[in-house]
């Protein structure tokens, strides 16, 4: 992770509109919607509101009455990886989806309308990492950041960054800033001069059971306490808490195996 993770203060910050390419929403598709709601409700204090109906069994997670994430239920016959997926903002999801295809990526879902909320597509980059594209109408995206239980940062974990960075730069118009290091392959993606996401090349350290994937970081008030709660609720700790320049970070998985990170900002 990089310095791109910003804090909005104790009361959080609301967002009216996201610039093209900015991660604007995170969504999780699971087999057990009710049990997953119970896990994240206990962990983050989320409450849930159903809809939109066009997405099937789907709920929006609320914190202090403001939308922060979505969770949907996979059809029983769909054996897809259970993973958090970031949605990147677009002014024209159809045009963006076509650019994804032209640049070597794939579009697996959509573009399709989600009632009056907006229009979406789900695709993957040339290395196979899945991401969403969101064109907002009534629903701009995550409505609260900077407080525990809200998305803090999104990071692509992939083999190497050079080729995949060109893909994202072409599709979304990012500016890039690489970490100059012989043994650390990291690129920060910027929109209008502001860091919004990261690409981390890990080579052979990539989990064999997962492949290239996007990782969502969620704010935590106390990373160590959250780890204990994750375990109590049936999740797993994949990487124990460690101190970094950006705060105390740990990687975990929920009971269905969806990986995500917890980060407690520096005190």
Steps between C-alpha positions, in 0.01 A plus 500: 500500500610856448442850622185507291283383787346818631311561821184701522510564872300361789163565337596367158439665167206470262553479125274659240676390182804292414737593217557243224728218614452562872394195704145595594344180642591153623275198467514138612312203349455207739311173540354574842361854502347485847806355673729745318288792617532371856882483470550852361225646715686387811844590367428846360168597656328496163124499458340385175240617252377280211526583129520582220288204391664478155809359672308208653534440875714804586540733799676829554705535817433817698708672765330787681232479231747552213582239238851354514494162316280236339453126550315272259416131482642273233260266320531145642644369173769769471828383652690827473778623729360692796689832500458869567482689171573872461294703254680772307303809402416571136299766319409247229510136608427371148796686351725396788398135461585513131841650581560217749441249219720689254786508754500125563262478794164326512146602599315221679185684612313789335496780434159499669277735695458472878156664521542878534821459703732487198647278233770240554729245343737245651820415319853378548839632400737305270650320801156388621430734793129582526369855542173684451413813303232733634317782322309684770146631469313514833774310688845666479671222697649471847351785698735499799875460545762569764336321794520136621298264285546694175721420199838669535701385196490255209810320380556260212718204596646363177808334346668818375379857455654620173261346248186515713567865588486584130159332481350702785663822379350457153153401620457756779755772421702462819825676566759269653767526764734204544693418814868514407636181654692200372296256708158666536268511199231759578312759296256756637213606273405868512190689387540878467823479697346305788598138579193275480626139475814287488645220289730258683708250306590204722627247245506143627362612837154528343262254672466197273138451598402852401711650221504876430230675703392832643528540877277739696634661818241592765558752778528347848490678835730234647652245261596251773154506656345459155718194434373334816144576395557362148611169653211492747256554212637209295749685279875442467813709543715465187774748592534619862499866594813696421595862529560691177550860397124520441382337821449156648399256225379140490349272235202280580230290335131480584328163562449444125863582421473857368831673572525858621737714703452696820690821563518714811640840413813634673435655839 
